[in-house]
Amino acid sequence: MAHLFDGSVPHPPLPGVIPQLGEMFQAAGFELSLVGGPVRDLFLGRVSPDLDFTTDARPDDILSVVRGWCDAYWEIGREFGTIGMRKDGFQIEITTYRAEAYDPESRKPVVAFGEKLEDDLYRRDFTMNSMALRLPQLELVDPFGGVRDLHAGVVRTPGAPSSSFSDDPLRMMRAARFASQLDVTVAPEVFDAMKDMAGRIEIISAERVRDELVKLINGRSPAAGMDLLVESGLAGYVLPEVAALKLEMDEHHRHKDVYQHSLTVLRQACEQETGPDGPVPGPDFILRFAALMHDVGKPATRRFEPAGSVSFLHHDVVGAKLTAKRMKALRFDNDTIKAVSRLVELHMRFYGYGDAGWSDSAVRRYVTDAGPLLERLHRLTRSDVTTRNRRKAERLAFAYDDLEERIAKLAEQEELASIRPDLDGSQIMELLGIRPGPVVGRAYRYLLEERMENGPASPGEAEAKLRAWWQEQPESRQETGEAELNKTEENS
């Protein structure tokens, strides 16, 4: 075992809360170790704001030590041996040594408290997370070669992978997430176990699967993590629409490899993200997931044309529906579902602009339909260009540059981000002398259409257009007839 400060282990400065806790638990007669991800992060040169500790103390004993020291504490995980707390801006969890397993037919862990640090480390997911730092002496405990595997960039399990994945099948997705976050590969025996046990992921709740998926997509190399999900068979259970792209390989090469194209678009979308002060700060899950899912409608819409070509008519619309359905199954919130599926639906809208050009009204519709997603749509559309034909790529890039310039010029003249009719609902009712109802909605949509087609109009022009439209409506003629009838009755 190595001492963290013996010079052989480079690391950033330890936050003061770590040795403080070690001394407090030692004084109370208990063991305490920093464990898991925070220890791994020290070898990666960073300190996480979330600190995990393990101890031989039971939950009641943990509380007796930290009361009065921490800023706040909570007991939500008490039945699993975990007490959470906050101190000096750090989120801290202290957990009693334990052994944890899943019943083969259950989603809930069966918890038994352990007695030894080494036993606790053995039950953890991967060797790079099975390291501990004994406190307060700062002694590194690494019984399964976590430092070795971390430096080698390989994901291994402390024991047999099949036993680890049987205990918690979500660990298979976590391996793919590590491939994305840490640029590591999985050991052959780990990959084989993932393939053999992929179906076990079905016992895990949709919410936990979703959370791992979000972390994977937001990692440094999401395409690598996703490829591992697909190749292992896990994607067939958690993202079958992406797995279907792999099955859609065209052995006659009549169209491009949609699966590899989607991974390339995902990589390029990551490169399109901006810094924290830009319009699309990375990592941006909505942009990235839309990039991954943008072509999932192709397998259902593929048609072989008489001339030998292949078409995917309306794959954007079909893909948007499939994306929304999958995200609902994974329990995403409605706003995220709407944003991602809308981007998938709009990703083909630009094509054709470079050949025929668009009227100002078409540009207005593009901006209005994208709404707050416009900056993401810009980046998704640019990311979707993966052709190796340099001339074609340059032509598409030039065309999109031109579209963005036109949007900017129109935005200087008009409020493109919030296009509204030149008259609102109250003005419509006042001018036409009508009450709230469907007719007001029709009039509003008519004026919005006029605004899209012709740009902003003066109040007088908008009123003239509205009155001319009103004369063509059956309700106008009905009201005129009733007025004439009333006048006749009054004269008689």
PDB file of N, CA, C and O in Angstrom, residues 187-210:
ATOM      1  N   ALA A 187     -12.169  -4.234 -21.041  1.00  0.00           N
ATOM      2  CA  ALA A 187     -11.401  -5.468 -21.197  1.00  0.00           C
ATOM      3  C   ALA A 187     -12.243  -6.497 -21.950  1.00  0.00           C
ATOM      4  O   ALA A 187     -13.473  -6.483 -21.878  1.00  0.00           O
ATOM      5  N   PRO A 188     -11.600  -7.414 -22.695  1.00  0.00           N
ATOM      6  CA  PRO A 188     -12.352  -8.405 -23.485  1.00  0.00           C
ATOM      7  C   PRO A 188     -13.360  -9.192 -22.660  1.00  0.00           C
ATOM      8  O   PRO A 188     -14.484  -9.437 -23.103  1.00  0.00           O
ATOM      9  N   GLU A 189     -12.965  -9.595 -21.438  1.00  0.00           N
ATOM     10  CA  GLU A 189     -13.894 -10.384 -20.622  1.00  0.00           C
ATOM     11  C   GLU A 189     -15.092  -9.553 -20.160  1.00  0.00           C
ATOM     12  O   GLU A 189     -16.196 -10.082 -19.977  1.00  0.00           O
ATOM     13  N   VAL A 190     -14.880  -8.248 -19.997  1.00  0.00           N
ATOM     14  CA  VAL A 190     -15.988  -7.355 -19.628  1.00  0.00           C
ATOM     15  C   VAL A 190     -16.954  -7.220 -20.796  1.00  0.00           C
ATOM     16  O   VAL A 190     -18.179  -7.285 -20.637  1.00  0.00           O
ATOM     17  N   PHE A 191     -16.411  -7.036 -21.997  1.00  0.00           N
ATOM     18  CA  PHE A 191     -17.258  -6.911 -23.183  1.00  0.00           C
ATOM     19  C   PHE A 191     -18.048  -8.196 -23.410  1.00  0.00           C
ATOM     20  O   PHE A 191     -19.252  -8.147 -23.731  1.00  0.00           O
ATOM     21  N   ASP A 192     -17.400  -9.353 -23.250  1.00  0.00           N
ATOM     22  CA  ASP A 192     -18.102 -10.633 -23.450  1.00  0.00           C
ATOM     23  C   ASP A 192     -19.268 -10.777 -22.471  1.00  0.00           C
ATOM     24  O   ASP A 192     -20.349 -11.255 -22.837  1.00  0.00           O
ATOM     25  N   ALA A 193     -19.042 -10.368 -21.225  1.00  0.00           N
ATOM     26  CA  ALA A 193     -20.111 -10.449 -20.228  1.00  0.00           C
ATOM     27  C   ALA A 193     -21.252  -9.497 -20.568  1.00  0.00           C
ATOM     28  O   ALA A 193     -22.434  -9.825 -20.378  1.00  0.00           O
ATOM     29  N   MET A 194     -20.920  -8.322 -21.069  1.00  0.00           N
ATOM     30  CA  MET A 194     -21.959  -7.367 -21.484  1.00  0.00           C
ATOM     31  C   MET A 194     -22.823  -7.971 -22.582  1.00  0.00           C
ATOM     32  O   MET A 194     -24.058  -7.839 -22.561  1.00  0.00           O
ATOM     33  N   LYS A 195     -22.204  -8.636 -23.546  1.00  0.00           N
ATOM     34  CA  LYS A 195     -22.953  -9.261 -24.641  1.00  0.00           C
ATOM     35  C   LYS A 195     -23.845 -10.384 -24.114  1.00  0.00           C
ATOM     36  O   LYS A 195     -25.013 -10.509 -24.505  1.00  0.00           O
ATOM     37  N   ASP A 196     -23.276 -11.195 -23.234  1.00  0.00           N
ATOM     38  CA  ASP A 196     -24.017 -12.354 -22.725  1.00  0.00           C
ATOM     39  C   ASP A 196     -25.184 -11.940 -21.830  1.00  0.00           C
ATOM     40  O   ASP A 196     -26.208 -12.633 -21.773  1.00  0.00           O
ATOM     41  N   MET A 197     -25.028 -10.815 -21.112  1.00  0.00           N
ATOM     42  CA  MET A 197     -26.006 -10.445 -20.090  1.00  0.00           C
ATOM     43  C   MET A 197     -26.804  -9.198 -20.430  1.00  0.00           C
ATOM     44  O   MET A 197     -27.484  -8.648 -19.565  1.00  0.00           O
ATOM     45  N   ALA A 198     -26.741  -8.749 -21.671  1.00  0.00           N
ATOM     46  CA  ALA A 198     -27.404  -7.489 -22.052  1.00  0.00           C
ATOM     47  C   ALA A 198     -28.872  -7.457 -21.648  1.00  0.00           C
ATOM     48  O   ALA A 198     -29.387  -6.424 -21.212  1.00  0.00           O
ATOM     49  N   GLY A 199     -29.558  -8.587 -21.753  1.00  0.00           N
ATOM     50  CA  GLY A 199     -30.983  -8.628 -21.427  1.00  0.00           C
ATOM     51  C   GLY A 199     -31.288  -8.311 -19.979  1.00  0.00           C
ATOM     52  O   GLY A 199     -32.414  -7.908 -19.654  1.00  0.00           O
ATOM     53  N   ARG A 200     -30.277  -8.468 -19.092  1.00  0.00           N
ATOM     54  CA  ARG A 200     -30.490  -8.189 -17.668  1.00  0.00           C
ATOM     55  C   ARG A 200     -30.790  -6.719 -17.411  1.00  0.00           C
ATOM     56  O   ARG A 200     -31.330  -6.361 -16.367  1.00  0.00           O
ATOM     57  N   ILE A 201     -30.466  -5.848 -18.375  1.00  0.00           N
ATOM     58  CA  ILE A 201     -30.699  -4.419 -18.182  1.00  0.00           C
ATOM     59  C   ILE A 201     -32.182  -4.123 -18.043  1.00  0.00           C
ATOM     60  O   ILE A 201     -32.572  -3.074 -17.509  1.00  0.00           O
ATOM     61  N   GLU A 202     -33.019  -5.054 -18.470  1.00  0.00           N
ATOM     62  CA  GLU A 202     -34.470  -4.816 -18.420  1.00  0.00           C
ATOM     63  C   GLU A 202     -35.013  -4.760 -17.000  1.00  0.00           C
ATOM     64  O   GLU A 202     -36.127  -4.257 -16.788  1.00  0.00           O
ATOM     65  N   ILE A 203     -34.273  -5.251 -16.013  1.00  0.00           N
ATOM     66  CA  ILE A 203     -34.786  -5.173 -14.639  1.00  0.00           C
ATOM     67  C   ILE A 203     -34.498  -3.812 -14.011  1.00  0.00           C
ATOM     68  O   ILE A 203     -34.981  -3.519 -12.923  1.00  0.00           O
ATOM     69  N   ILE A 204     -33.708  -2.981 -14.685  1.00  0.00           N
ATOM     70  CA  ILE A 204     -33.350  -1.664 -14.146  1.00  0.00           C
ATOM     71  C   ILE A 204     -34.425  -0.647 -14.531  1.00  0.00           C
ATOM     72  O   ILE A 204     -34.948  -0.653 -15.637  1.00  0.00           O
ATOM     73  N   SER A 205     -34.735   0.241 -13.609  1.00  0.00           N
ATOM     74  CA  SER A 205     -35.782   1.242 -13.861  1.00  0.00           C
ATOM     75  C   SER A 205     -35.392   2.168 -15.006  1.00  0.00           C
ATOM     76  O   SER A 205     -34.209   2.437 -15.245  1.00  0.00           O
ATOM     77  N   ALA A 206     -36.398   2.667 -15.708  1.00  0.00           N
ATOM     78  CA  ALA A 206     -36.163   3.571 -16.838  1.00  0.00           C
ATOM     79  C   ALA A 206     -35.423   4.826 -16.390  1.00  0.00           C
ATOM     80  O   ALA A 206     -34.587   5.354 -17.131  1.00  0.00           O
ATOM     81  N   GLU A 207     -35.712   5.297 -15.189  1.00  0.00           N
ATOM     82  CA  GLU A 207     -35.069   6.517 -14.702  1.00  0.00           C
ATOM     83  C   GLU A 207     -33.555   6.336 -14.538  1.00  0.00           C
ATOM     84  O   GLU A 207     -32.776   7.228 -14.889  1.00  0.00           O
ATOM     85  N   ARG A 208     -33.132   5.190 -14.006  1.00  0.00           N
ATOM     86  CA  ARG A 208     -31.695   4.952 -13.826  1.00  0.00           C
ATOM     87  C   ARG A 208     -30.995   4.782 -15.169  1.00  0.00           C
ATOM     88  O   ARG A 208     -29.873   5.269 -15.366  1.00  0.00           O
ATOM     89  N   VAL A 209     -31.660   4.099 -16.092  1.00  0.00           N
ATOM     90  CA  VAL A 209     -31.102   3.955 -17.446  1.00  0.00           C
ATOM     91  C   VAL A 209     -30.966   5.328 -18.101  1.00  0.00           C
ATOM     92  O   VAL A 209     -29.940   5.654 -18.704  1.00  0.00           O
ATOM     93  N   ARG A 210     -31.994   6.137 -17.968  1.00  0.00           N
ATOM     94  CA  ARG A 210     -31.963   7.493 -18.543  1.00  0.00           C
ATOM     95  C   ARG A 210     -30.791   8.302 -17.995  1.00  0.00           C
ATOM     96  O   ARG A 210     -30.063   8.952 -18.755  1.00  0.00           O
TER      97      ARG A 210
END
